PDB file of C-alpha atoms in Angstrom:
ATOM      1  CA  MET A   1       0.000   0.000   0.000  1.00 48.00           C
ATOM      2  CA  GLY A   2       1.381   3.425  -0.975  1.00 65.00           C
ATOM      3  CA  LEU A   3       2.133   6.133   1.516  1.00 89.00           C
ATOM      4  CA  ARG A   4       1.015   9.046  -0.694  1.00 94.00           C
ATOM      5  CA  ARG A   5      -2.591  10.100  -0.085  1.00 94.00           C
ATOM      6  CA  LYS A   6      -5.099  12.827  -0.835  1.00 96.00           C
ATOM      7  CA  VAL A   7      -8.280  13.651   1.089  1.00 97.00           C
ATOM      8  CA  GLU A   8     -10.791  16.277  -0.009  1.00 98.00           C
ATOM      9  CA  LYS A   9     -13.950  17.888   1.303  1.00 98.00           C
ATOM     10  CA  ASP A  10     -16.403  20.551   0.127  1.00 98.00           C
ATOM     11  CA  VAL A  11     -17.835  22.925   2.712  1.00 98.00           C
ATOM     12  CA  PRO A  12     -20.825  25.100   1.789  1.00 98.00           C
ATOM     13  CA  ILE A  13     -20.623  28.584   3.311  1.00 98.00           C
ATOM     14  CA  ARG A  14     -22.729  31.748   3.135  1.00 97.00           C
ATOM     15  CA  ALA A  15     -19.829  34.197   2.740  1.00 97.00           C
ATOM     16  CA  SER A  16     -18.484  35.284  -0.623  1.00 96.00           C
ATOM     17  CA  ALA A  17     -15.647  33.319  -2.173  1.00 97.00           C
ATOM     18  CA  ALA A  18     -13.496  36.446  -2.395  1.00 96.00           C
ATOM     19  CA  LYS A  19     -13.905  37.322   1.316  1.00 96.00           C
ATOM     20  CA  PHE A  20     -13.175  33.773   2.454  1.00 97.00           C
ATOM     21  CA  HIS A  21     -10.121  33.520   0.209  1.00 97.00           C
ATOM     22  CA  GLU A  22      -8.884  36.877   1.482  1.00 96.00           C
ATOM     23  CA  MET A  23      -8.794  35.508   5.049  1.00 96.00           C
ATOM     24  CA  PHE A  24      -6.291  32.795   4.117  1.00 95.00           C
ATOM     25  CA  HIS A  25      -4.476  34.798   1.462  1.00 96.00           C
ATOM     26  CA  LYS A  26      -3.986  38.249   2.976  1.00 95.00           C
ATOM     27  CA  LYS A  27      -5.346  38.079   6.528  1.00 94.00           C
ATOM     28  CA  PRO A  28      -4.498  34.682   8.051  1.00 94.00           C
ATOM     29  CA  HIS A  29      -3.517  36.512  11.243  1.00 92.00           C
ATOM     30  CA  HIS A  30      -7.244  37.402  11.604  1.00 94.00           C
ATOM     31  CA  ILE A  31      -8.299  33.742  11.579  1.00 96.00           C
ATOM     32  CA  SER A  32      -7.443  33.405  15.278  1.00 94.00           C
ATOM     33  CA  LYS A  33     -10.190  35.983  15.959  1.00 93.00           C
ATOM     34  CA  ALA A  34     -12.706  34.102  13.785  1.00 94.00           C
ATOM     35  CA  ALA A  35     -11.831  30.625  15.121  1.00 95.00           C
ATOM     36  CA  SER A  36     -10.330  31.465  18.510  1.00 90.00           C
ATOM     37  CA  GLY A  37     -11.101  28.087  20.077  1.00 91.00           C
ATOM     38  CA  LYS A  38      -9.111  26.316  17.366  1.00 96.00           C
ATOM     39  CA  ILE A  39      -6.539  28.747  15.960  1.00 96.00           C
ATOM     40  CA  HIS A  40      -4.568  30.493  18.697  1.00 96.00           C
ATOM     41  CA  GLY A  41      -2.359  32.622  16.494  1.00 96.00           C
ATOM     42  CA  VAL A  42      -0.808  33.039  13.085  1.00 97.00           C
ATOM     43  CA  ASP A  43       2.584  34.697  12.725  1.00 97.00           C
ATOM     44  CA  LEU A  44       4.461  35.880   9.665  1.00 97.00           C
ATOM     45  CA  LEU A  45       8.028  34.559   9.943  1.00 97.00           C
ATOM     46  CA  GLU A  46       9.398  35.625   6.533  1.00 97.00           C
ATOM     47  CA  GLY A  47       8.127  37.620   3.580  1.00 97.00           C
ATOM     48  CA  GLU A  48       4.820  39.444   3.274  1.00 96.00           C
ATOM     49  CA  TRP A  49       1.264  38.356   4.004  1.00 95.00           C
ATOM     50  CA  GLY A  50      -0.145  36.646   0.943  1.00 94.00           C
ATOM     51  CA  LYS A  51       3.058  36.494  -1.112  1.00 97.00           C
ATOM     52  CA  VAL A  52       4.340  33.231  -2.583  1.00 98.00           C
ATOM     53  CA  GLY A  53       7.451  32.152  -0.679  1.00 98.00           C
ATOM     54  CA  SER A  54       6.346  33.747   2.594  1.00 98.00           C
ATOM     55  CA  ILE A  55       6.573  31.583   5.712  1.00 98.00           C
ATOM     56  CA  ILE A  56       3.757  31.471   8.250  1.00 97.00           C
ATOM     57  CA  CYS A  57       3.576  29.794  11.659  1.00 98.00           C
ATOM     58  CA  TRP A  58       0.167  28.520  12.789  1.00 97.00           C
ATOM     59  CA  ARG A  59      -0.501  27.902  16.497  1.00 97.00           C
ATOM     60  CA  TYR A  60      -3.633  25.810  16.941  1.00 97.00           C
ATOM     61  CA  PHE A  61      -5.409  23.287  19.162  1.00 95.00           C
ATOM     62  CA  HIS A  62      -6.115  19.883  17.623  1.00 93.00           C
ATOM     63  CA  GLY A  63      -6.334  16.340  18.900  1.00 89.00           C
ATOM     64  CA  GLY A  64      -6.551  17.489  22.506  1.00 92.00           C
ATOM     65  CA  LYS A  65      -3.321  19.458  22.571  1.00 94.00           C
ATOM     66  CA  PRO A  66      -1.704  22.676  21.339  1.00 96.00           C
ATOM     67  CA  ARG A  67       0.211  22.311  18.090  1.00 97.00           C
ATOM     68  CA  VAL A  68       2.426  24.359  15.811  1.00 97.00           C
ATOM     69  CA  THR A  69       2.899  24.145  12.064  1.00 97.00           C
ATOM     70  CA  LYS A  70       5.232  26.148   9.857  1.00 98.00           C
ATOM     71  CA  GLU A  71       4.121  26.580   6.244  1.00 98.00           C
ATOM     72  CA  ILE A  72       5.353  28.279   3.114  1.00 98.00           C
ATOM     73  CA  ILE A  73       2.879  29.807   0.675  1.00 98.00           C
ATOM     74  CA  GLU A  74       3.530  27.729  -2.404  1.00 98.00           C
ATOM     75  CA  GLU A  75       0.902  29.020  -4.826  1.00 97.00           C
ATOM     76  CA  VAL A  76      -1.777  31.723  -5.004  1.00 97.00           C
ATOM     77  CA  ASP A  77      -4.439  31.986  -7.701  1.00 97.00           C
ATOM     78  CA  GLU A  78      -6.490  35.096  -6.972  1.00 95.00           C
ATOM     79  CA  GLU A  79      -8.720  34.616 -10.023  1.00 96.00           C
ATOM     80  CA  ASN A  80      -9.813  31.187  -8.775  1.00 97.00           C
ATOM     81  CA  ASN A  81      -9.688  32.084  -5.052  1.00 97.00           C
ATOM     82  CA  SER A  82      -7.155  29.381  -4.221  1.00 98.00           C
ATOM     83  CA  ILE A  83      -4.032  29.160  -2.120  1.00 98.00           C
ATOM     84  CA  THR A  84      -1.648  26.270  -1.479  1.00 98.00           C
ATOM     85  CA  PHE A  85       0.515  25.904   1.613  1.00 98.00           C
ATOM     86  CA  LYS A  86       3.391  23.447   1.982  1.00 98.00           C
ATOM     87  CA  VAL A  87       4.197  22.312   5.516  1.00 98.00           C
ATOM     88  CA  ILE A  88       7.902  22.789   6.238  1.00 98.00           C
ATOM     89  CA  GLY A  89       8.032  22.328  10.010  1.00 97.00           C
ATOM     90  CA  GLY A  90       6.142  21.644  13.207  1.00 97.00           C
ATOM     91  CA  ASP A  91       3.984  18.824  14.530  1.00 95.00           C
ATOM     92  CA  ILE A  92       2.714  17.611  11.146  1.00 95.00           C
ATOM     93  CA  THR A  93       6.255  16.743  10.057  1.00 95.00           C
ATOM     94  CA  GLU A  94       6.447  14.141  12.843  1.00 94.00           C
ATOM     95  CA  GLU A  95       4.124  11.878  10.814  1.00 94.00           C
ATOM     96  CA  TYR A  96       4.345  13.157   7.256  1.00 95.00           C
ATOM     97  CA  LYS A  97       7.275  13.429   4.876  1.00 95.00           C
ATOM     98  CA  ASP A  98       5.383  15.838   2.619  1.00 96.00           C
ATOM     99  CA  PHE A  99       2.146  17.719   3.351  1.00 97.00           C
ATOM    100  CA  ARG A 100       0.291  20.305   1.257  1.00 98.00           C
ATOM    101  CA  ILE A 101      -2.962  22.094   1.982  1.00 98.00           C
ATOM    102  CA  LYS A 102      -4.927  23.634  -0.879  1.00 98.00           C
ATOM    103  CA  ILE A 103      -7.955  25.811  -0.215  1.00 98.00           C
ATOM    104  CA  GLN A 104     -10.171  26.912  -3.080  1.00 98.00           C
ATOM    105  CA  CYS A 105     -13.346  28.916  -2.607  1.00 98.00           C
ATOM    106  CA  ILE A 106     -15.827  28.612  -5.461  1.00 98.00           C
ATOM    107  CA  PRO A 107     -18.589  31.227  -5.811  1.00 97.00           C
ATOM    108  CA  LYS A 108     -22.178  29.991  -6.055  1.00 95.00           C
ATOM    109  CA  ASN A 109     -25.470  31.837  -6.626  1.00 91.00           C
ATOM    110  CA  ARG A 110     -25.839  32.095  -2.875  1.00 91.00           C
ATOM    111  CA  GLY A 111     -22.634  31.834  -0.883  1.00 95.00           C
ATOM    112  CA  SER A 112     -19.707  29.657  -1.850  1.00 97.00           C
ATOM    113  CA  ILE A 113     -18.162  26.207  -1.624  1.00 98.00           C
ATOM    114  CA  VAL A 114     -14.809  25.867   0.123  1.00 98.00           C
ATOM    115  CA  HIS A 115     -12.903  22.934  -1.363  1.00 98.00           C
ATOM    116  CA  TRP A 116     -10.160  21.594   0.913  1.00 98.00           C
ATOM    117  CA  THR A 117      -7.490  19.265  -0.452  1.00 98.00           C
ATOM    118  CA  LEU A 118      -4.872  17.707   1.807  1.00 98.00           C
ATOM    119  CA  GLU A 119      -2.127  15.891  -0.098  1.00 98.00           C
ATOM    120  CA  TYR A 120       0.508  14.089   1.906  1.00 97.00           C
ATOM    121  CA  GLU A 121       3.045  11.329   2.143  1.00 96.00           C
ATOM    122  CA  LYS A 122       3.055   9.408   5.404  1.00 95.00           C
ATOM    123  CA  LEU A 123       6.350   8.451   7.006  1.00 94.00           C
ATOM    124  CA  HIS A 124       5.089   4.869   7.458  1.00 92.00           C
ATOM    125  CA  ASP A 125       1.960   2.792   6.859  1.00 91.00           C
ATOM    126  CA  GLU A 126       0.800   2.785  10.506  1.00 92.00           C
ATOM    127  CA  ILE A 127       0.040   6.519  10.413  1.00 92.00           C
ATOM    128  CA  PRO A 128      -3.701   7.043   9.889  1.00 88.00           C
ATOM    129  CA  ASP A 129      -5.002   9.037   6.950  1.00 90.00           C
ATOM    130  CA  SER A 130      -5.530  12.687   7.766  1.00 92.00           C
ATOM    131  CA  TYR A 131      -9.330  12.728   8.069  1.00 94.00           C
ATOM    132  CA  ASN A 132      -9.143  14.288  11.552  1.00 94.00           C
ATOM    133  CA  LEU A 133      -7.148  17.225  10.244  1.00 95.00           C
ATOM    134  CA  LEU A 134      -9.542  17.553   7.300  1.00 97.00           C
ATOM    135  CA  GLN A 135     -12.481  17.703   9.733  1.00 97.00           C
ATOM    136  CA  PHE A 136     -10.583  20.348  11.714  1.00 97.00           C
ATOM    137  CA  CYS A 137     -10.278  22.417   8.500  1.00 97.00           C
ATOM    138  CA  VAL A 138     -14.019  22.031   7.872  1.00 97.00           C
ATOM    139  CA  SER A 139     -14.757  23.267  11.382  1.00 97.00           C
ATOM    140  CA  VAL A 140     -12.429  26.270  10.981  1.00 97.00           C
ATOM    141  CA  SER A 141     -14.184  27.079   7.677  1.00 97.00           C
ATOM    142  CA  LYS A 142     -17.534  27.211   9.449  1.00 97.00           C
ATOM    143  CA  ASP A 143     -16.134  29.506  12.158  1.00 97.00           C
ATOM    144  CA  ILE A 144     -14.676  31.845   9.532  1.00 97.00           C
ATOM    145  CA  ASP A 145     -17.988  31.858   7.669  1.00 97.00           C
ATOM    146  CA  VAL A 146     -19.875  32.954  10.802  1.00 96.00           C
ATOM    147  CA  HIS A 147     -17.261  35.639  11.433  1.00 95.00           C
ATOM    148  CA  LEU A 148     -17.466  36.985   7.868  1.00 95.00           C
ATOM    149  CA  ILE A 149     -21.284  37.021   7.866  1.00 93.00           C
ATOM    150  CA  GLU A 150     -21.393  38.848  11.229  1.00 88.00           C
ATOM    151  CA  GLU A 151     -18.740  41.303  10.051  1.00 73.00           C
ATOM    152  CA  TYR A 152     -20.911  42.617   7.191  1.00 60.00           C
TER     153      TYR A 152
END
């Protein structure tokens, strides 16, 4: 059995695709306000917010304990409201050799669909697939949606 995997999930939201994308692209440091019980802080370590090559540190609570993940912005597509992060350090690297998170927000007649894709390579076969982290992302999406709707 191969160690490379991909899990995906669509999350319907009420907020606009552009506003949701903007949170991850240009304002990830505001996500801790929108999802304070899950995301404790987001720090810019190198570069500029939203720029490819910039390095961001996420402090969050998952699986019953505080965690840290360091990510580089690998790709941004403003026209399609998508951003891809590559994990380069932190707790996730204890179980995964390679881990990428792609978030795309697709506009609909009413609201949007947030499409999460987690692509990864496990260090060994005993590591479970990353459905728990995917569910965490879904939950954060819902918190951000509530925040964006209340904001406007």
